CSV table of C-alpha atoms and ligand atoms in Angstrom, one decimal:
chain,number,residue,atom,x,y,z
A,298,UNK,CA,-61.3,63.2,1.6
A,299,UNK,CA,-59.4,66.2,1.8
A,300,UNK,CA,-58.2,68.3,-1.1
A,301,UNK,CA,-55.5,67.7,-3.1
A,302,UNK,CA,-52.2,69.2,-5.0
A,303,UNK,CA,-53.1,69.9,-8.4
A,304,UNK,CA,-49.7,69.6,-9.2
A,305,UNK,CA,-49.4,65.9,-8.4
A,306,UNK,CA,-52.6,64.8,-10.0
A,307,UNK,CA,-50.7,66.7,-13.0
A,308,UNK,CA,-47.6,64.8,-13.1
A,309,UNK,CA,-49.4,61.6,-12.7
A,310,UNK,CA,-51.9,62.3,-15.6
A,311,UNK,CA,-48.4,62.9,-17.7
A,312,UNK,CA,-47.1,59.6,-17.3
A,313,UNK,CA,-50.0,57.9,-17.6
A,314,UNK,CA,-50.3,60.0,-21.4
A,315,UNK,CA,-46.7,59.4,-21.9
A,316,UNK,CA,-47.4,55.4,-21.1
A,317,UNK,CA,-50.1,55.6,-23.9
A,318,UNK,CA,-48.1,57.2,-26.7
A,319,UNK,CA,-49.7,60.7,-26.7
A,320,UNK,CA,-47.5,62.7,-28.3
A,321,UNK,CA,-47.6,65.9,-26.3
A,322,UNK,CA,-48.2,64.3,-22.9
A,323,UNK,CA,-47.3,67.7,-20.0
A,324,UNK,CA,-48.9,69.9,-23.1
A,325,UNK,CA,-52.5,67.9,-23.0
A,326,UNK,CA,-52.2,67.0,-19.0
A,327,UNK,CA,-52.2,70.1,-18.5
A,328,UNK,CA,-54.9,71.3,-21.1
A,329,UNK,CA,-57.1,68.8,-19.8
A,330,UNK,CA,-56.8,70.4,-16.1
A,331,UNK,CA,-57.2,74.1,-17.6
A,332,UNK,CA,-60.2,73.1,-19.0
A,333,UNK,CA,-61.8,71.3,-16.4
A,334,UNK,CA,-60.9,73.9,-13.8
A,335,UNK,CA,-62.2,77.0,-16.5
A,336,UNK,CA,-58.8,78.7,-16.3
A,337,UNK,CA,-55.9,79.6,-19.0
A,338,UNK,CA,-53.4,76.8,-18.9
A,339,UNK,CA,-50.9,79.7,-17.7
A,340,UNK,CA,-52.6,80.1,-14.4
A,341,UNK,CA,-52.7,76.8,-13.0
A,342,UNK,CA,-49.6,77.1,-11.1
A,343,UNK,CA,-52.0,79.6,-8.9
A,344,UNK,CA,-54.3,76.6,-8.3
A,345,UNK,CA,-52.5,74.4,-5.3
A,346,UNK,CA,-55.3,72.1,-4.2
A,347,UNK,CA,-58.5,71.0,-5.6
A,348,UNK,CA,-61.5,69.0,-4.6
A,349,UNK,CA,-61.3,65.1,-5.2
A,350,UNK,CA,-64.4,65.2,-7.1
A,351,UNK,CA,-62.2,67.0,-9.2
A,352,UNK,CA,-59.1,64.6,-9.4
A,353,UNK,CA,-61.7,62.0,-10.2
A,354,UNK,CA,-63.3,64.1,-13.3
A,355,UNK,CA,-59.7,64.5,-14.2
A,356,UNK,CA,-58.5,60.8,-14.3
A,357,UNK,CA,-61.8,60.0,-16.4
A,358,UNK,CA,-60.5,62.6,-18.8
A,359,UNK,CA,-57.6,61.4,-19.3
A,360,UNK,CA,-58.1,58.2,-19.5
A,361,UNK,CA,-60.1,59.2,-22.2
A,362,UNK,CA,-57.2,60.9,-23.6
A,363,UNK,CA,-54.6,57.4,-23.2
A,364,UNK,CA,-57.1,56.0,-25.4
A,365,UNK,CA,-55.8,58.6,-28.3
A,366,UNK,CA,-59.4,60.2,-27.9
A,367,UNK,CA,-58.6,63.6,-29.6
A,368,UNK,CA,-57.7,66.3,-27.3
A,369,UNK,CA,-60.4,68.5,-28.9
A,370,UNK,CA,-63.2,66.0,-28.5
A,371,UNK,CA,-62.4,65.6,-24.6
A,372,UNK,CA,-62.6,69.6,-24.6
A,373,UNK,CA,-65.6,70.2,-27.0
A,374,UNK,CA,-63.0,73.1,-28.9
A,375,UNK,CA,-60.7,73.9,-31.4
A,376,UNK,CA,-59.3,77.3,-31.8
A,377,UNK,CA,-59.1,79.3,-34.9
A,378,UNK,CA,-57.9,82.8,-34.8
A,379,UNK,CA,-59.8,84.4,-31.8
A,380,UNK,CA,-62.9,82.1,-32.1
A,381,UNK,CA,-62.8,78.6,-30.6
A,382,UNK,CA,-65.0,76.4,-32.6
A,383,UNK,CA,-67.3,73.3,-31.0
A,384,UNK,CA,-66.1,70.2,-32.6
A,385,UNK,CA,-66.9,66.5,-31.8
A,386,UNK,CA,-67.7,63.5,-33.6
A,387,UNK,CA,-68.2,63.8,-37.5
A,388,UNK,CA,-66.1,67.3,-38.0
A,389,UNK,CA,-62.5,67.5,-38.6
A,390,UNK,CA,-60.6,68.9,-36.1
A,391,UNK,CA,-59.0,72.5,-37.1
A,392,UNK,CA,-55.1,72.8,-36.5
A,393,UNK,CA,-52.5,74.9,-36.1
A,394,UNK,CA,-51.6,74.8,-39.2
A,395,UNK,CA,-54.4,76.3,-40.9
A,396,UNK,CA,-54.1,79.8,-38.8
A,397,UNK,CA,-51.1,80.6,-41.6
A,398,UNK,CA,-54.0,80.2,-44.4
A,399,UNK,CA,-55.9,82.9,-42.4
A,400,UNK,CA,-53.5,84.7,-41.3
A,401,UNK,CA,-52.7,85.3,-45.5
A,402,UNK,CA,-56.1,86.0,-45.6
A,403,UNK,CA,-56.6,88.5,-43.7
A,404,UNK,CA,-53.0,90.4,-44.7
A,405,UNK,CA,-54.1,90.0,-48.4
A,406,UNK,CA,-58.3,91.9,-47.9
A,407,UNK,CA,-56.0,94.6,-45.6
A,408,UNK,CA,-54.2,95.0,-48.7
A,409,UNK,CA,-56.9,94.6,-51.3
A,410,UNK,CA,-58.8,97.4,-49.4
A,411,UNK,CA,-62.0,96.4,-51.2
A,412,UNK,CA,-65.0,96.8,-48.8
A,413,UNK,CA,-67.4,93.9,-48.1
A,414,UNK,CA,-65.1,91.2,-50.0
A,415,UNK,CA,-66.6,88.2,-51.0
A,416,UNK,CA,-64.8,85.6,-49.1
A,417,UNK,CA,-65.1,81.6,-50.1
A,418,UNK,CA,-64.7,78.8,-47.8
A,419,UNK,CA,-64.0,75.5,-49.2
A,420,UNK,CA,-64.3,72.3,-47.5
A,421,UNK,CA,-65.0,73.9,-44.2
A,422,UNK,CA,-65.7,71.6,-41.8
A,423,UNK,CA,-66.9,73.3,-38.8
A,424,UNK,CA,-66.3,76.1,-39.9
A,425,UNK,CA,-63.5,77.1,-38.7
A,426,UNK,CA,-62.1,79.7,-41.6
A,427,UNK,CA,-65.3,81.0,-42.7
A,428,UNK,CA,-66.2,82.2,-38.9
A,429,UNK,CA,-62.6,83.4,-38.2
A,430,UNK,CA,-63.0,85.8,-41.4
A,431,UNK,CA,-66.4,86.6,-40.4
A,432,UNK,CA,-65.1,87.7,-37.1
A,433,UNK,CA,-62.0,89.6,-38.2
A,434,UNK,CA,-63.8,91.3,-41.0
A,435,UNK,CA,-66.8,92.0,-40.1
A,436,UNK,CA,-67.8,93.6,-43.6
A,437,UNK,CA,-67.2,90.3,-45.6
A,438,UNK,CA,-69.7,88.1,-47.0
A,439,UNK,CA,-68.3,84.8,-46.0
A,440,UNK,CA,-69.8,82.0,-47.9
A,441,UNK,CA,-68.8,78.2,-46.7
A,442,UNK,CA,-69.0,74.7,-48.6
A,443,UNK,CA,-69.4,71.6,-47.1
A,444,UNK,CA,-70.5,68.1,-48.5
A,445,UNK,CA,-71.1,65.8,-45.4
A,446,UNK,CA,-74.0,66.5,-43.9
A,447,UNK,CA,-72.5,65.6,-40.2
A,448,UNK,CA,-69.6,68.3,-40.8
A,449,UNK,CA,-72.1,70.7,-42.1
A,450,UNK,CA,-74.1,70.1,-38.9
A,451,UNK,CA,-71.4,71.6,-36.5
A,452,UNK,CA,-70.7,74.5,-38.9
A,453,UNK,CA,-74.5,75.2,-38.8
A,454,UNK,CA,-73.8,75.4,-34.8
A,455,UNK,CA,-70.7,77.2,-34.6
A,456,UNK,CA,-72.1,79.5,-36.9
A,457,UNK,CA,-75.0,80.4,-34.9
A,458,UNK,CA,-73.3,80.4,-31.9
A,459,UNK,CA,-70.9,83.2,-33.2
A,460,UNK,CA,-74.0,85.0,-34.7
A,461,UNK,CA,-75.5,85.2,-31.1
A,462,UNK,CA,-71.7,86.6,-30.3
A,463,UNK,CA,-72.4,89.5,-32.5
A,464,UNK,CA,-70.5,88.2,-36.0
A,465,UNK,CA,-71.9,88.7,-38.9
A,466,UNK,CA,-73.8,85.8,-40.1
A,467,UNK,CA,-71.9,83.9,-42.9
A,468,UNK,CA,-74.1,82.0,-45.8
A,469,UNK,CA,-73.1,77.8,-45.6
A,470,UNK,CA,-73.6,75.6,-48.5
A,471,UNK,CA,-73.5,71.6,-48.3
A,472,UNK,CA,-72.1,70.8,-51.9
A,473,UNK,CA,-69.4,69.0,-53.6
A,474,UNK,CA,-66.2,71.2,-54.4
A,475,UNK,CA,-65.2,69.4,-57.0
A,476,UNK,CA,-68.8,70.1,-59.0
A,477,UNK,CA,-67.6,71.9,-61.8
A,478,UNK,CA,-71.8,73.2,-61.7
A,479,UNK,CA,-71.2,74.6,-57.8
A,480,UNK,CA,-72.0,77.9,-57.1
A,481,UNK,CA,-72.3,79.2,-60.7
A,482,UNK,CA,-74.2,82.3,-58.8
A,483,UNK,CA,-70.9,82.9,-57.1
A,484,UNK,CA,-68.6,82.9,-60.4
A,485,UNK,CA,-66.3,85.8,-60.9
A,486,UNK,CA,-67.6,87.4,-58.1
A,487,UNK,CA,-64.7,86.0,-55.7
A,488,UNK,CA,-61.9,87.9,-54.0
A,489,UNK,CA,-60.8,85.5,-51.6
A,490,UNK,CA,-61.1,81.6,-51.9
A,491,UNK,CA,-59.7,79.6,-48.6
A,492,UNK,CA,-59.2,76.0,-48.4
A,493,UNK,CA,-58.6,72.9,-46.5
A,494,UNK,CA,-59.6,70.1,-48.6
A,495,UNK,CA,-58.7,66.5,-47.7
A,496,UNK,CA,-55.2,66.2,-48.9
A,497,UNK,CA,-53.4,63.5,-47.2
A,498,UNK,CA,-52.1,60.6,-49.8
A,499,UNK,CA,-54.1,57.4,-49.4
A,500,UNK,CA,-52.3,54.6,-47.2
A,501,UNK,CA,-50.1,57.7,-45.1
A,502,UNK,CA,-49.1,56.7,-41.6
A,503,UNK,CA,-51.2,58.5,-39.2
A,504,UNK,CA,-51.2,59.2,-35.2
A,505,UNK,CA,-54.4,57.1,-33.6
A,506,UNK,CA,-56.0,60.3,-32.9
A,507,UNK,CA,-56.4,61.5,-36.5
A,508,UNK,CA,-56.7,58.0,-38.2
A,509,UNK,CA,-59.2,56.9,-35.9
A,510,UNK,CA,-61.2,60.0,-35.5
A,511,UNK,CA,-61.0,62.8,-38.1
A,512,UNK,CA,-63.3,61.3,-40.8
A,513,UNK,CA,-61.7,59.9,-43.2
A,514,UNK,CA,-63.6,61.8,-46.3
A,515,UNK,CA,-62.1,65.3,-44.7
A,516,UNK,CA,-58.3,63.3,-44.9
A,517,UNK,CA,-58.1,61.3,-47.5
A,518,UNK,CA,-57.3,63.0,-51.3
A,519,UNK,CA,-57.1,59.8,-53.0
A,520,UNK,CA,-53.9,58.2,-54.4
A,521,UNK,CA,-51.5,61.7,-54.5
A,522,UNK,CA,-53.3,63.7,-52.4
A,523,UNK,CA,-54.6,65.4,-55.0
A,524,UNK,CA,-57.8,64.3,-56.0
A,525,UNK,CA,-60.1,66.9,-54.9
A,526,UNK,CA,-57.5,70.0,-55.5
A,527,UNK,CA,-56.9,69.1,-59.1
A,528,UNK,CA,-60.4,69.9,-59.8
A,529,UNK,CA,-61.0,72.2,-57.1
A,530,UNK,CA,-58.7,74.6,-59.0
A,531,UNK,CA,-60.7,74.6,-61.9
A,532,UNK,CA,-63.9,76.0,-59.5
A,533,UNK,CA,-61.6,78.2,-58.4
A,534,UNK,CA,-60.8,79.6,-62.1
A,535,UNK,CA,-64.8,80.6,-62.7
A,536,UNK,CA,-65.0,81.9,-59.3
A,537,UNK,CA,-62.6,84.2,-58.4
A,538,UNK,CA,-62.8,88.0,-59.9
A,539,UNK,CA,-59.7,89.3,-61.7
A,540,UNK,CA,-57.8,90.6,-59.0
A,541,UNK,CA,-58.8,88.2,-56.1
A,542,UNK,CA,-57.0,85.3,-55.0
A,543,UNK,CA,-56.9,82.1,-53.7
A,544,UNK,CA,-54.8,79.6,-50.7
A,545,UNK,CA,-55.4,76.1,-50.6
A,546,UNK,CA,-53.6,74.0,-47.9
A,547,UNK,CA,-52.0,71.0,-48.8
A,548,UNK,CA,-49.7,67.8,-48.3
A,549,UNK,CA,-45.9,68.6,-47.5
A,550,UNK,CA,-45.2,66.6,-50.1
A,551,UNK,CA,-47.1,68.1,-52.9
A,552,UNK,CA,-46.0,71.8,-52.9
A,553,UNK,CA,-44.9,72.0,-56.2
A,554,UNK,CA,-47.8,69.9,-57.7
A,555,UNK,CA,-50.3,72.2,-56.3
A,556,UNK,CA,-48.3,75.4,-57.5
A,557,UNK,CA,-48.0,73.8,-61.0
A,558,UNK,CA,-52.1,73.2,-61.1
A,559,UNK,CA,-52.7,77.1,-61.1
A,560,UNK,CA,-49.6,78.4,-62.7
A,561,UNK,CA,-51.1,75.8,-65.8
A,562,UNK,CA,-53.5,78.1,-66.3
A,563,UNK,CA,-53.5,81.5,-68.1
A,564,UNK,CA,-56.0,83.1,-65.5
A,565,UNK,CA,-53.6,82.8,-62.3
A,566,UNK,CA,-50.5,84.9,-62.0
A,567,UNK,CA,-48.3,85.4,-58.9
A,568,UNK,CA,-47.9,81.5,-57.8
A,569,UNK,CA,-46.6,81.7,-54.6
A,570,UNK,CA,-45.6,78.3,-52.1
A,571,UNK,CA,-46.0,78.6,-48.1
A,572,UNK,CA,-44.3,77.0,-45.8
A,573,UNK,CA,-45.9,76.0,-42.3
A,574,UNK,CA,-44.5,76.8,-38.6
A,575,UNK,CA,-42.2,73.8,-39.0
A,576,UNK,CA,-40.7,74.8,-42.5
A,577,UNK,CA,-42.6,72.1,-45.0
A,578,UNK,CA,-44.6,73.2,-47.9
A,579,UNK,CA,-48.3,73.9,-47.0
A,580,UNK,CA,-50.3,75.9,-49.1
A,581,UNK,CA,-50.1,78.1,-52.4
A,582,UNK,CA,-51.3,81.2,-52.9
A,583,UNK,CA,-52.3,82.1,-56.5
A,584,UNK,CA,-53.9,85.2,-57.9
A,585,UNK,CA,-56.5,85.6,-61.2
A,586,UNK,CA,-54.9,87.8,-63.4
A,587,UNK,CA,-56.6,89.1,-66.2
A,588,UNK,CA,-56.0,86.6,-69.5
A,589,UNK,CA,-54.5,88.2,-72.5
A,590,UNK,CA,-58.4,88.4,-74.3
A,591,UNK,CA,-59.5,90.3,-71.1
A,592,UNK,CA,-56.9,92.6,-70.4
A,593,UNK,CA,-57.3,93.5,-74.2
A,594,UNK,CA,-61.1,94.0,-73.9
A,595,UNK,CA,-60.5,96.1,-70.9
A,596,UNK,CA,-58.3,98.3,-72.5
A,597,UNK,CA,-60.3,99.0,-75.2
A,598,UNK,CA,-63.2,99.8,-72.5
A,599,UNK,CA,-61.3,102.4,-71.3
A,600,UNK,CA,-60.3,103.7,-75.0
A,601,UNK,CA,-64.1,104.2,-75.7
A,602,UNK,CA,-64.7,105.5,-72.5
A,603,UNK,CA,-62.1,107.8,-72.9
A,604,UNK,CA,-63.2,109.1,-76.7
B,135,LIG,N1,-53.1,68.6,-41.7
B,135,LIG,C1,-54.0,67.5,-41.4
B,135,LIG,C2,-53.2,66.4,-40.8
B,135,LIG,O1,-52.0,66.3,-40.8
B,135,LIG,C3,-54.6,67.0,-42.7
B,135,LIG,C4,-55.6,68.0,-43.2
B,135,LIG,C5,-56.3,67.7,-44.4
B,135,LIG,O2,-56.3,66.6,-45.0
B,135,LIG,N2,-57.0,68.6,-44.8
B,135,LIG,O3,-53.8,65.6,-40.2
């Protein structure tokens, strides 16, 4: 057989999407091709023909994608900041969404300007935060927490695969972040907590892809979407250091919930709530501030000190 337009096989993998309910069907078509070709999704307009081996791999892709396969799982990737993470089976995908929590990260140890900041990952799935600090900021020490075992498994990959890139290696942890006996090596040693926890309201609506897919323990935050920040918060209390701070994603509907969990307590200050790319709440950044007792005992530190 002789080779074909790219461009048709294209249009006929978006109807066939569009038929299926995929949300973004020209978006994925044409992700799907990138990938398979080993090209930017900008470029394929320079492609014109391709093999017919080819426009068979492709149908079988996206076939795979009309069954509301995840787009991620046909590709083997997710990106976060400049890395792209390996993700399959058993790990949360990463989403766009997520990129703002870095991208405060990142602003806020700029800002900080303290050198080799102790950075804390909670709930990281594959990884994703954890490596995208370690890769920006190559003088952290980037410590990750995970609890299922299958999760922690592609973290343990995709962080040796970005140690064989050259980033520093980050230190994982499979344990429960709601253990208020987690890490007590780590407490108030802290500058920067990130977090995704599972935050979605039990019984929400969800697309095929993520309901049938994501696991459920990395979605589900029981019956408010709450139930592993409420006592995530207090973990966060004992570890941060007075100074550091803290951004924890969560549910568009529970913005003010979360912000009302840290500004509860007398060691966060400066409660901020973030919106995401399309405008809904979706994380809170708080800072630990130093409590009346320990502001006192550091001042009269600095009054001995200074006799
Ligand atoms: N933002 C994700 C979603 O909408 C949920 C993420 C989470 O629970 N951590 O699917």
């Amino acid at each position: 057989m002789s080779r074909q337009p790219l461009r048709l096989a294209i249009i006929e993998a978006v109807s066939v999407l569009e038929e299926a309910g995929v949300p973004s069907p020209r978006v994925d078509a044409e992700l799907l091709a990138a990938h398979l070709l080993g090209i930017e999704r900008t470029r394929l307009g320079l492609v014109p023909l391709v093999d017919p081996a080819m426009v068979d791999a492709y149908r079988a892709m996206v076939a795979q994608r009309a069954k509301r396969i995840p787009l991620q799982y046909i590709t083997g990737t997710s990106p976060m900041g400049e890395i792209d993470l390996a993700v399959g089976p058993g790990v949360f995908v990463p989403r766009p969404e997520t990129e703002l929590v870095l991208g405060w990260a990142l602003a806020f140890l700029e800002g900080y300007g303290r050198h080799n900041p102790v950075v804390l990952d909670l709930c990281t799935g594959s990884g994703a935060l954890a490596l995208a600090i370690a890769h920006a900021r190559p003088d952290a020490v980037v410590h990750a927490v995970e609890l299922e075992p299958k999760a922690l498994a592609w973290a343990r990959s995709n962080a040796q695969t970005r140690a064989r890139e050259g980033d520093t290696p980050i230190v994982l942890h499979q344990g429960d972040v709601t253990d208020r006996t987690l890490l007590t090596a780590l407490e108030g040693t802290v500058d920067v907590v990130v977090a995704n926890p599972p935050y979605i309201p039990e019984g929400a609506v969800l697309e095929p892809e993520v309901a049938d897919h994501d696991p459920h323990s990395a979605l589900f935050g029981g019956p408010d979407g709450l139930s592993v920040i409420r006592p995530m918060v207090s973990n966060i209390a004992r570890w941060l250091r007075i100074g550091g701070a803290a951004a924890v994603e969560h549910d568009d509907t529970n913005g003010a919930q979360v912000a009302e969990l840290f500004a509860q307590r007398r060691v966060f200050g400066d409660v901020t709530e973030h919106p995401d790319l399309a405008g809904r709440p979706r994380f809170v950044v708080a800072r630990r501030v130093p409590t009346d007792i320990e502001a006192h005992r550091a001042r009269s530190v600095r009054s001995t000190t200074a006799e």
